GROMACS .gro file of C-alpha atoms in nm:
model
  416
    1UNK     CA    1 -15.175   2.284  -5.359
    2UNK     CA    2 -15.301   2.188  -5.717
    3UNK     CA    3 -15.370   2.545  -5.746
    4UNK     CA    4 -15.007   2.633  -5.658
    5UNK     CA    5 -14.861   2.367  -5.888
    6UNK     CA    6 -15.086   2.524  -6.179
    7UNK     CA    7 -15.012   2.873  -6.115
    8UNK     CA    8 -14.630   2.773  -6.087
    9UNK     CA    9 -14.630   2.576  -6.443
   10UNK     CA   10 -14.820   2.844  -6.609
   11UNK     CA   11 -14.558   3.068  -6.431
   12UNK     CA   12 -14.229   2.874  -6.581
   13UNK     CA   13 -14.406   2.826  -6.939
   14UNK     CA   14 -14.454   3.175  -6.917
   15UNK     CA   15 -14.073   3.251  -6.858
   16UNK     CA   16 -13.957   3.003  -7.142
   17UNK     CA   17 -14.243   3.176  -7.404
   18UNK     CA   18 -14.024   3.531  -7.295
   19UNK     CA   19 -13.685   3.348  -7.324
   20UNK     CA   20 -13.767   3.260  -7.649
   21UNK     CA   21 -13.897   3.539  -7.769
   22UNK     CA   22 -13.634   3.753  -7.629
   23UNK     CA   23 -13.330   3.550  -7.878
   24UNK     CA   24 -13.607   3.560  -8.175
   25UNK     CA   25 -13.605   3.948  -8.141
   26UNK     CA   26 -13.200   3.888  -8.188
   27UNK     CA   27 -13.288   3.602  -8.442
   28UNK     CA   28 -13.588   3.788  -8.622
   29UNK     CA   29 -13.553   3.550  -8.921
   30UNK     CA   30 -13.644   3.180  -8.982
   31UNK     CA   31 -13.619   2.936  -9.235
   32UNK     CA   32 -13.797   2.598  -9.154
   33UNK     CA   33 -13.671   2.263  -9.246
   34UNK     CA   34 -13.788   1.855  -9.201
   35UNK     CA   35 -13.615   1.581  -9.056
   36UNK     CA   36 -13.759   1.227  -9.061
   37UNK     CA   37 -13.554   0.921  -8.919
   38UNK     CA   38 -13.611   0.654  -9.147
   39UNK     CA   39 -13.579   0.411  -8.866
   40UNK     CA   40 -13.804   0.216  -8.617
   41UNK     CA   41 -13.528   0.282  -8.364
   42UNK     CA   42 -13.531   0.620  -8.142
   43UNK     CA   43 -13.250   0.810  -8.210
   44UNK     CA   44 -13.140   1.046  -7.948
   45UNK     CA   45 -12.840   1.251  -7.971
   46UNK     CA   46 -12.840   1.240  -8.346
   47UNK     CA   47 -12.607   1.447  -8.550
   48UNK     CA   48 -12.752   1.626  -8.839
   49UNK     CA   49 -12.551   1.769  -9.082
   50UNK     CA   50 -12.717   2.076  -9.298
   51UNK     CA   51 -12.562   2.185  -9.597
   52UNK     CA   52 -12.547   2.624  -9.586
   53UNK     CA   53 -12.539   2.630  -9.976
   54UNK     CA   54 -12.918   2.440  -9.939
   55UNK     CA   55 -13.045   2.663  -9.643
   56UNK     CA   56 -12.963   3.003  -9.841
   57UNK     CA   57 -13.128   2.800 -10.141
   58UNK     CA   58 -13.454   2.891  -9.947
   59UNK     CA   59 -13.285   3.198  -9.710
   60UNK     CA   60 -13.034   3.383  -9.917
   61UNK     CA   61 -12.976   3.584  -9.648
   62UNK     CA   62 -12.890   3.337  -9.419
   63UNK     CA   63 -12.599   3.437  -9.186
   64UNK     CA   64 -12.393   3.137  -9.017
   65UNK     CA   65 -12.221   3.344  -8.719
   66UNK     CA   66 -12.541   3.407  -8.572
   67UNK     CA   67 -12.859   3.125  -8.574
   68UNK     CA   68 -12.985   2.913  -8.315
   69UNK     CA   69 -13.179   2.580  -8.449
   70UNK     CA   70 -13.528   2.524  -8.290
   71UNK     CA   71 -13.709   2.188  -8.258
   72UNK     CA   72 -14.023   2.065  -8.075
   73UNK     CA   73 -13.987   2.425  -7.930
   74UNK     CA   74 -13.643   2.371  -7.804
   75UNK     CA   75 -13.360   2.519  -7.881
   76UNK     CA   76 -13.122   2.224  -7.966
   77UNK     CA   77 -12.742   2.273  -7.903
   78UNK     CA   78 -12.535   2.378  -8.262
   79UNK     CA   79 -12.241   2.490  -8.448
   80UNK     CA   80 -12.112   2.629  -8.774
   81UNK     CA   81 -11.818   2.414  -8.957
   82UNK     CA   82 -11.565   2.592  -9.130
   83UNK     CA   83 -11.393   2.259  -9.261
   84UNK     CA   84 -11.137   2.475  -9.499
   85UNK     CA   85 -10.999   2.693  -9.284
   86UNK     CA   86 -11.098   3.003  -9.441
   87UNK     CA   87 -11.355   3.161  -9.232
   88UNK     CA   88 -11.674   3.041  -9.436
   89UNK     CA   89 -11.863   2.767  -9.290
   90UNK     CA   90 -12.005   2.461  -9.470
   91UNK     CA   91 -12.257   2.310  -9.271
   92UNK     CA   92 -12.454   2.368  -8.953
   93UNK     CA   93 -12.465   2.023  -8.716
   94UNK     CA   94 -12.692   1.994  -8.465
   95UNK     CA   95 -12.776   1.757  -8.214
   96UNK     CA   96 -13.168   1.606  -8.214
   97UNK     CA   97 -13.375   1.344  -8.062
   98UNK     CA   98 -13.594   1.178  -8.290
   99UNK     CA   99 -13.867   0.923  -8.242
  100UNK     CA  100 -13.908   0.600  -8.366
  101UNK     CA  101 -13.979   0.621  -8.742
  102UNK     CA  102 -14.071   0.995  -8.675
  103UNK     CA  103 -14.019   1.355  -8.821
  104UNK     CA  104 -13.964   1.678  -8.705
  105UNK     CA  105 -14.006   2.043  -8.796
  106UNK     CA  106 -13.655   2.207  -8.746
  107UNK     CA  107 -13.630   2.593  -8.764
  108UNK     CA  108 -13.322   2.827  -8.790
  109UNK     CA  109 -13.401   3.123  -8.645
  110UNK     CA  110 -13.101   3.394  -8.786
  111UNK     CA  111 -12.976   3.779  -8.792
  112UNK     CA  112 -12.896   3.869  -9.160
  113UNK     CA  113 -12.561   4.064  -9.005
  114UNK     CA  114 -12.356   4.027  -8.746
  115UNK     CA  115 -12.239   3.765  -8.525
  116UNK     CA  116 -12.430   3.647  -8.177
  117UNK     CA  117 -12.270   3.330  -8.104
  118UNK     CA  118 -12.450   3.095  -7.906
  119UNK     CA  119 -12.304   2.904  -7.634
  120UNK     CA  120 -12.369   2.563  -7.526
  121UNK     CA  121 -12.237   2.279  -7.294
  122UNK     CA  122 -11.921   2.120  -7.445
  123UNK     CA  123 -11.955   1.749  -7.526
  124UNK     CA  124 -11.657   1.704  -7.779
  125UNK     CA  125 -11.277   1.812  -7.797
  126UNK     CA  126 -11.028   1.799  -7.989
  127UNK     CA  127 -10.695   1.893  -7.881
  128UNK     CA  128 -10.302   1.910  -7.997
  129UNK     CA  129 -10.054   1.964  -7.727
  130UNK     CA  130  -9.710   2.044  -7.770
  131UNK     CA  131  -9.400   2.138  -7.558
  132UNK     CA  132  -9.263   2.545  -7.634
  133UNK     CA  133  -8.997   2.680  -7.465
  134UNK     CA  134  -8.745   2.386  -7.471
  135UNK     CA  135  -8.546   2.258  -7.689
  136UNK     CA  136  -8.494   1.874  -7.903
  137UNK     CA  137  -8.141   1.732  -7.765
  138UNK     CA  138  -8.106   1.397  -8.003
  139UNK     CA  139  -8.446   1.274  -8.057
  140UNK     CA  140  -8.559   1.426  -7.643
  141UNK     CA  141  -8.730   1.764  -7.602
  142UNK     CA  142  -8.586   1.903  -7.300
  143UNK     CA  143  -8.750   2.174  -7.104
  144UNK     CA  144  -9.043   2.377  -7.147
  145UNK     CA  145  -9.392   2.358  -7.093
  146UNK     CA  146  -9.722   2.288  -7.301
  147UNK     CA  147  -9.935   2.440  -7.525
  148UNK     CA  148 -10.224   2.405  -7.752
  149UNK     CA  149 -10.145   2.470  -8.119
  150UNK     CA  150 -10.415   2.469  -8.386
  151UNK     CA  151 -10.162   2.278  -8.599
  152UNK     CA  152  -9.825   2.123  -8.620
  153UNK     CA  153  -9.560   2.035  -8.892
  154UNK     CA  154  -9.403   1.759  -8.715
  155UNK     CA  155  -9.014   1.797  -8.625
  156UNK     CA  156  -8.812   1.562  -8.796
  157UNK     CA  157  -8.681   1.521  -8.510
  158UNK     CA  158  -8.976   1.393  -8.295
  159UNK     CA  159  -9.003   0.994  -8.272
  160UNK     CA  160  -9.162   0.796  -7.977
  161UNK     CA  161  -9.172   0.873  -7.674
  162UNK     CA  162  -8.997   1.240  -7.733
  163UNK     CA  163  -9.205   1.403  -7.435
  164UNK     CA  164  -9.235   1.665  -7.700
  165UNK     CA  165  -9.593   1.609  -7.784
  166UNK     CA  166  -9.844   1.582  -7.453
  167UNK     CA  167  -9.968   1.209  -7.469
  168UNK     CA  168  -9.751   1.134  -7.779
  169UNK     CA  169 -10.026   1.270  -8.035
  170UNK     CA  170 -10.339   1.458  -8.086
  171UNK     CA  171 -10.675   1.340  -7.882
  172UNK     CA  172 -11.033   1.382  -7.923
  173UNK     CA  173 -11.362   1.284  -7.741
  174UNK     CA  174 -11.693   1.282  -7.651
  175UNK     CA  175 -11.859   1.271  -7.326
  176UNK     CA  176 -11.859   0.902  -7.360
  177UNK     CA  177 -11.500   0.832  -7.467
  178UNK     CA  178 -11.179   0.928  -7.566
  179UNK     CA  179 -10.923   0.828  -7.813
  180UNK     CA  180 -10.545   0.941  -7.920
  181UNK     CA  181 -10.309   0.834  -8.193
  182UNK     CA  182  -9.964   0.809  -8.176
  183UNK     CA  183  -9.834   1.139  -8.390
  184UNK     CA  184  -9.466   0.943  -8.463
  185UNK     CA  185  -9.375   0.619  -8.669
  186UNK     CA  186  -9.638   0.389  -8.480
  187UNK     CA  187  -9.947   0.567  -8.616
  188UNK     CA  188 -10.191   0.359  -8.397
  189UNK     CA  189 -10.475   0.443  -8.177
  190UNK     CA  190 -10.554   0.415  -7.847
  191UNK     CA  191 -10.845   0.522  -7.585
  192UNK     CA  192 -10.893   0.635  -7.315
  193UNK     CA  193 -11.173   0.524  -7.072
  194UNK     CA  194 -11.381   0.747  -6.894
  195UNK     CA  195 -11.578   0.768  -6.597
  196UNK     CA  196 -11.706   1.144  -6.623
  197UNK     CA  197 -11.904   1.278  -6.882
  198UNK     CA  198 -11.708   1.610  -6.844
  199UNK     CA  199 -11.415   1.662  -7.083
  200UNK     CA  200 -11.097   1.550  -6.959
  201UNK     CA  201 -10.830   1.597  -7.213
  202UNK     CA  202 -10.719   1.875  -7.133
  203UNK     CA  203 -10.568   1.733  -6.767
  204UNK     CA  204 -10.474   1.417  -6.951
  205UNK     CA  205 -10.043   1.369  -6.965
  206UNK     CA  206  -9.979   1.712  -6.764
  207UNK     CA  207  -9.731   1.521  -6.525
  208UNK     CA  208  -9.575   1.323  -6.781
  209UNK     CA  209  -9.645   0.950  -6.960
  210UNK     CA  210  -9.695   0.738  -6.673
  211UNK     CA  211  -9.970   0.905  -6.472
  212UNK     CA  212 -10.256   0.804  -6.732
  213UNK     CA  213 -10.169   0.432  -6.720
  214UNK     CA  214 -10.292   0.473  -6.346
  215UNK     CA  215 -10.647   0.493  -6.258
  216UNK     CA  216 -10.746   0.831  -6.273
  217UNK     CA  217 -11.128   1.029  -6.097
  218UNK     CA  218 -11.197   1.087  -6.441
  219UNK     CA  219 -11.069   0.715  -6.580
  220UNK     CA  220 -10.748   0.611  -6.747
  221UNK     CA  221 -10.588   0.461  -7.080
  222UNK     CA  222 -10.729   0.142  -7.115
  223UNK     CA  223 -10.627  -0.019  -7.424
  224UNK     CA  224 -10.237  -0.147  -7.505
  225UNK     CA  225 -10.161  -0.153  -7.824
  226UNK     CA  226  -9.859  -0.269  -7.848
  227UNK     CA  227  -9.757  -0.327  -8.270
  228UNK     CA  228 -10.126  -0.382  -8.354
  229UNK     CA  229 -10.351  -0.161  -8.529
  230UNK     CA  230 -10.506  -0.077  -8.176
  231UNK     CA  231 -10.845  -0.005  -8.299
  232UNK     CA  232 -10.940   0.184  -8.643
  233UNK     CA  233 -10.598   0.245  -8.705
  234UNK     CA  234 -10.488   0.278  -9.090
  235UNK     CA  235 -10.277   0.067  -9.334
  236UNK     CA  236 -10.211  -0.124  -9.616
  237UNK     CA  237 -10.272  -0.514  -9.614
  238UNK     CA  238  -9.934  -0.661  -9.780
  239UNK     CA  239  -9.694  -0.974  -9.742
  240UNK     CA  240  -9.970  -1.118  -9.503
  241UNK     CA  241  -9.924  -0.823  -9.259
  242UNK     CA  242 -10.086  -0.440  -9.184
  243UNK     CA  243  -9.840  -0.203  -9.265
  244UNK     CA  244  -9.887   0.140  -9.027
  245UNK     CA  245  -9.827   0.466  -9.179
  246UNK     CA  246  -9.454   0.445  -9.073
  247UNK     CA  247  -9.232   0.568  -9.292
  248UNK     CA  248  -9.323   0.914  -9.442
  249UNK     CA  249  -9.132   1.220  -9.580
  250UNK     CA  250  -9.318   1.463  -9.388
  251UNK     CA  251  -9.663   1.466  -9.160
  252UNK     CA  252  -9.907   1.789  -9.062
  253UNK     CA  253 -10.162   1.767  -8.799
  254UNK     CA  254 -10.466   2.045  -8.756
  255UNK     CA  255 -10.791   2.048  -8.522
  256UNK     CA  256 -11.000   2.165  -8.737
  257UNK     CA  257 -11.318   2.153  -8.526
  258UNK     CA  258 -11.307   2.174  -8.179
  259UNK     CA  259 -11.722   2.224  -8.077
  260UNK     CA  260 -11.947   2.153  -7.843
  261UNK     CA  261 -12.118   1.875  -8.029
  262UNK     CA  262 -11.832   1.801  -8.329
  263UNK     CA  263 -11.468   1.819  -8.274
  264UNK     CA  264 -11.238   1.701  -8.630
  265UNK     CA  265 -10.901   1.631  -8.681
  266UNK     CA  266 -10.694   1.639  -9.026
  267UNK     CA  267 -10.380   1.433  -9.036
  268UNK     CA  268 -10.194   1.445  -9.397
  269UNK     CA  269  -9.893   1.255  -9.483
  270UNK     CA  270  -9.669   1.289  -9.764
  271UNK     CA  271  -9.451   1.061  -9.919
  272UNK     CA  272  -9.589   0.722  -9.719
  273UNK     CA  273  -9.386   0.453  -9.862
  274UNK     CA  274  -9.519   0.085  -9.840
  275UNK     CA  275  -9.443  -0.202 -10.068
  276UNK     CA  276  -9.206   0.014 -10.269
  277UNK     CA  277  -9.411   0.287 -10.353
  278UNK     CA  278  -9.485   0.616 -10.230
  279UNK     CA  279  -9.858   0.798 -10.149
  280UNK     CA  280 -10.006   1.096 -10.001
  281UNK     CA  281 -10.277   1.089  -9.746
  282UNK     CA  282 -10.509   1.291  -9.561
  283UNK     CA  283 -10.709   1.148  -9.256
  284UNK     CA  284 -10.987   1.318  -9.065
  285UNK     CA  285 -11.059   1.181  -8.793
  286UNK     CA  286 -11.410   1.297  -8.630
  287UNK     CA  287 -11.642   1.270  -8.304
  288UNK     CA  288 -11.976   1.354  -8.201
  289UNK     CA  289 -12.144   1.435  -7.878
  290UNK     CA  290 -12.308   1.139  -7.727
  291UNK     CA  291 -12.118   0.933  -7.926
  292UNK     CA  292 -11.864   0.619  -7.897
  293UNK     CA  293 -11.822   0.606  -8.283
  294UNK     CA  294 -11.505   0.822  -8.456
  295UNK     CA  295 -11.591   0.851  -8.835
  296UNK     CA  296 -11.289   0.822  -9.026
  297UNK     CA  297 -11.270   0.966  -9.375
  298UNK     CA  298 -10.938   0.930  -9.619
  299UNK     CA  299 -10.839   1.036  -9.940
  300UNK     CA  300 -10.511   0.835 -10.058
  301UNK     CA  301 -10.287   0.953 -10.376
  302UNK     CA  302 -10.220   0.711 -10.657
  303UNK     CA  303 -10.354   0.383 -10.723
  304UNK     CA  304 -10.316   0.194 -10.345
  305UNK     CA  305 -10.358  -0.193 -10.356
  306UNK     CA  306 -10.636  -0.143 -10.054
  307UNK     CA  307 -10.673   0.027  -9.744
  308UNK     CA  308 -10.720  -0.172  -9.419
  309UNK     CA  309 -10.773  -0.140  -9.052
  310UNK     CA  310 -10.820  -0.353  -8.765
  311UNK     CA  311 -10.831  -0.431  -8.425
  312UNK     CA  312 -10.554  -0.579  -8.145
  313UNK     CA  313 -10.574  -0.950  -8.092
  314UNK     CA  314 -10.594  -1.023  -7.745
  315UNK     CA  315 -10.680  -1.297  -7.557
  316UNK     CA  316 -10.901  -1.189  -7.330
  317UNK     CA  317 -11.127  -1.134  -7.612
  318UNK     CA  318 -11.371  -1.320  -7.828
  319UNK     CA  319 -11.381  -1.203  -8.186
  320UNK     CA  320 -11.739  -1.085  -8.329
  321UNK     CA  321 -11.844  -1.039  -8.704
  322UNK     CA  322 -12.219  -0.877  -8.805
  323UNK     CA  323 -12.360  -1.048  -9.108
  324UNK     CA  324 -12.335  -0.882  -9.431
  325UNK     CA  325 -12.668  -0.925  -9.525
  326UNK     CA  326 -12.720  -0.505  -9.490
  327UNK     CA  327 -12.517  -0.212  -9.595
  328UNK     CA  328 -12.308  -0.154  -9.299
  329UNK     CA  329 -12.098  -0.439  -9.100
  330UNK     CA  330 -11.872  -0.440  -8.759
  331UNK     CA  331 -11.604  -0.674  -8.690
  332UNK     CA  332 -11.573  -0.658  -8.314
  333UNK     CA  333 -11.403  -0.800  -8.025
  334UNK     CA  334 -11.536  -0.831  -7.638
  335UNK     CA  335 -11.419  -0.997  -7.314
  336UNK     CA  336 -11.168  -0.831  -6.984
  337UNK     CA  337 -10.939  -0.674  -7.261
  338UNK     CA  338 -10.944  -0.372  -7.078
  339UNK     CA  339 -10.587  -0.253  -6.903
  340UNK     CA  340 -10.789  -0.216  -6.599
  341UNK     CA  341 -10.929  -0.565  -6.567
  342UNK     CA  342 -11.273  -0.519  -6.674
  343UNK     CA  343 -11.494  -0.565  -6.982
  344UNK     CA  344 -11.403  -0.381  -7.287
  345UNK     CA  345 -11.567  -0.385  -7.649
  346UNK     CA  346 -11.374  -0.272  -7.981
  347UNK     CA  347 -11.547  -0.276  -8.310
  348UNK     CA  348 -11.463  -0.140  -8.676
  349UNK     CA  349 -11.780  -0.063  -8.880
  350UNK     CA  350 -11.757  -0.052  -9.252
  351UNK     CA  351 -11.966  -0.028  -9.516
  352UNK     CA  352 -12.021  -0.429  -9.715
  353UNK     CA  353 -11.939  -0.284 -10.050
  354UNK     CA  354 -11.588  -0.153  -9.910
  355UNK     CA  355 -11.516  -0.533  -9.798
  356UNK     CA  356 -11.219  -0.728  -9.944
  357UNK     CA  357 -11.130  -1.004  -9.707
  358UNK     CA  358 -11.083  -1.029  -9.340
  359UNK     CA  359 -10.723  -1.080  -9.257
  360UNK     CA  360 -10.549  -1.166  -8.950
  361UNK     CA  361 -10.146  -1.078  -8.872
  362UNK     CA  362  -9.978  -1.173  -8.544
  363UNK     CA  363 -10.107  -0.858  -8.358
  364UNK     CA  364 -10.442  -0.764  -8.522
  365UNK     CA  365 -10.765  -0.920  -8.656
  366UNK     CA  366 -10.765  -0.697  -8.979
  367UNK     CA  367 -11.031  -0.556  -9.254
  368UNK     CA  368 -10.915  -0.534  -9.587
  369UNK     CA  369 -11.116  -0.252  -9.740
  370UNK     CA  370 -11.138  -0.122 -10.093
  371UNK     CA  371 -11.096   0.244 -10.180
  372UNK     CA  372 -11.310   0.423 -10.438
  373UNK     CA  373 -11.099   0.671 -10.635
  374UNK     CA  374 -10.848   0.703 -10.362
  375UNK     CA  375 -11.168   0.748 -10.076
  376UNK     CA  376 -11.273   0.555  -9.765
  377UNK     CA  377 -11.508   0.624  -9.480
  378UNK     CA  378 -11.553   0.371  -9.188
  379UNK     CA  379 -11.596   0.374  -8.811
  380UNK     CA  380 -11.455   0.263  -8.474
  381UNK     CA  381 -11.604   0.288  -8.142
  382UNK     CA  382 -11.471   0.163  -7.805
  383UNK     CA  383 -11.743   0.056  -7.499
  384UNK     CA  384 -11.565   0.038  -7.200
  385UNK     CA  385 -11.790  -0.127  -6.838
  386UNK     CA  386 -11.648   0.172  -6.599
  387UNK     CA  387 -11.776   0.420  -6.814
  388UNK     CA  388 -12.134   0.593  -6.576
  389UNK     CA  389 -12.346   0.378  -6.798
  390UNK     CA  390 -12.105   0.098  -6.928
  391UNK     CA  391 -12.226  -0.205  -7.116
  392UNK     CA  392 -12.156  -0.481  -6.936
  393UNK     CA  393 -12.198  -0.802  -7.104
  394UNK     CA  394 -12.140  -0.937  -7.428
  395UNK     CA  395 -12.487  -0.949  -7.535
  396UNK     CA  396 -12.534  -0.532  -7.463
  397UNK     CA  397 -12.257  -0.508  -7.668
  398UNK     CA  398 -12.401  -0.714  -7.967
  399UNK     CA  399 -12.729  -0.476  -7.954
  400UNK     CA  400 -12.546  -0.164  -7.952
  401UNK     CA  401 -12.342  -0.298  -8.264
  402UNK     CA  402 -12.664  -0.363  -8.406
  403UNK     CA  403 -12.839  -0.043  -8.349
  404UNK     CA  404 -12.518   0.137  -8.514
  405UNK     CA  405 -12.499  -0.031  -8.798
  406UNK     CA  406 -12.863   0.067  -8.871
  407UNK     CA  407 -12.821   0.406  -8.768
  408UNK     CA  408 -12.496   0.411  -9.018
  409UNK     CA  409 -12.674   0.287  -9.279
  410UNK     CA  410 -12.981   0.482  -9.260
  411UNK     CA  411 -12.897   0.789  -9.253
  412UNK     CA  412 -13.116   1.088  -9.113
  413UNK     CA  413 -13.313   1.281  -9.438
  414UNK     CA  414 -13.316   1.621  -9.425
  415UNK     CA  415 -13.553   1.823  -9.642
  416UNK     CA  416 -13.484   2.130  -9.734
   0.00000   0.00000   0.00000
């Protein structure tokens, strides 16, 4: 039998040596690269971001429609990001496991020419739904069915609850979680809980608003939001109140990235007016496989009084800050907020230097942030008990916060 077992191993790690060999005679080209995680926490599922313009620094030759990243002689799942829409990608992000204060050898194996995409298990979406075929009657699209649309200029006609737009907005996930935001005058965000790891989206709203308030096989929305900022929305902090991006002259919506470990979505608004003046915004709102957190990243026109975000007050729930002592922070809130009875965490993470007050209106605990030449970057993350491997008590919940804020502000190093 030990025989057997032997001969069998030898037999597989045979068949894995010819695998790989096989895609390096279609990848005949490398260029290596080191990754250390500055951390004394294992990282697993870690998205690393490589910058093309760095890799050809070493590979000028290197050819983003067809590489496949190698690692501890594994082939580690990947894409190419074409952020500007205009068919040349930016960076390569791939997903890694790294030890515990360790580093790893990371090789892109390429093909000069051509294009050999790779395919790999999809962890993220992003998706835009929209009705076609109908018509708007008043401020209700009547008739005709959905479809997915790269992007949308959105009808001045649409408002809430317009049945125009599948789930009232574009949505996004991992195979932890999903989110949403309200693509009319509310402007908020809301998630969706899961309890499959496969991606669900695309089934979500197909028989119309109701059926996702019910508990679904693959989970339901489980967060109402009401007039609050639900959680990471956007505003301004004025008059002792968040102010949503309401009122706007015109908004465009794109999924930019819609991979199998990143999915992005731009959002940019023109002519927001708050507190009697007007600004432009973009928003890009972004996931990762494995991953609770959305990274938002903004770029506001003119010279805004701050930028806040929050989440709803409920409760059910007990409010949580981090210390400030490090670079990162969370403001958080636990307890059975969850619209199906149950546990539910919500946390903003932003960086400490970003912090102007915390605030509180009658429908959200708020962060006051401050931009830096118009730009701001923070997180949200929702950790719902029914997802497969929910945290389920306060105290998980308070570690995981932990562990992110450390990840978030220590940062992967890439050498190149």
């Amino acid at each position: 039998m030990r025989s057997l077992t032997i001969a069998l191993g030898v037999a597989l790690l045979a068949c894995v040596t010819c695998a790989r060999s096989d895609l390096q005679r279609l990848y005949p080209k490398s260029v290596g690269l080191q990754v250390q995680n500055p951390t004394a926490l294992p990282r697993s599922d870690e998205l690393l971001t490589l910058d093309i313009g760095r890799i050809r620094e070493k590979a000028p030759d290197f050819n983003p429609m067809a590489f496949m990243v190698f690692c501890a002689g594994r082939e580690m799942p990947s894409q190419a990001d074409d952020l500007d829409g205009d068919g040349q990608s930016e960076n390569i992000t791939a997903l890694l496991d790294l030890p515990a204060s360790g580093k790893r050898e990371l090789h892109l194996w390429y093909a000069p020419e051509g294009s050999r995409e790779r395919t790999y298990a999809k962890r993220t979406q992003a998706e835009l739904s929209v009705k076609t075929g109908g018509q708007f009657v008043g401020r209700k699209y009547l008739g005709g069915h959905f479809v997915n649309v790269r992007s949308l200029r959105v009808p001045q006609e649409h408002t809430d609850h317009s049945e125009f737009i599948r789930y009232e907005g574009p949505g996004w996930e991992s195979d932890l979680v999903g989110y949403r935001f309200y693509l009319d005058w509310r402007n908020a965000i809301d998630v969706f809980g899961k309890k499959v790891p496969k991606m669900i989206l695309q089934d979500v709203g197909q028989d119309g608003f109701e059926s996702y308030h019910r508990m679904a096989d693959w989970g339901m929305d489980i967060l109402k939001v009401g007039e609050s900022l639900g959680i990471g929305s956007l505003g301004i902090w004025l008059d002792g109140k968040a102010q949503r991006v309401s009122t706007t002259d015109s908004v465009t919506c794109e999924v930019v990235l819609n991979g199998p470990v990143r999915s992005l979505i731009r959002t940019r608004y023109f002519g927001w007016k708050v507190g009697g003046k007007s600004y432009d915004l973009v928003s890009e709102l972004g996931i990762a496989a494995g991953s609770r957190i959305t990274t938002h990243r903004v770029h506001i026109s003119g010279d805004a009084p701050n930028l806040c975000t929050g989440i709803v007050k409920d409760p059910s729930a007990e409010l949580l800050r981090s210390g400030s002592k490090g670079d990162w922070a969370f403001m958080a809130t636990y307890g059975r907020q969850s619209l199906a009875g149950d546990s539910l965490g919500l946390a903003v993470l932003f960086r400490t230097k970003d912090l102007v007050e915390y605030a509180e209106d009658e429908h959200s605990h708020v962060v006051v942030l401050r931009p830096e030449n118009g730009r701001l970057g923070y997180a949200f993350l929702a950790a719902w008990e029914g997802e497969p491997s929910g945290i389920k008590t306060k105290a998980e919940f308070v570690r995981y916060l932990d562990e992110m804020v450390e990840r978030l502000a220590n940062p992967v190093v890439v050498t190149y």
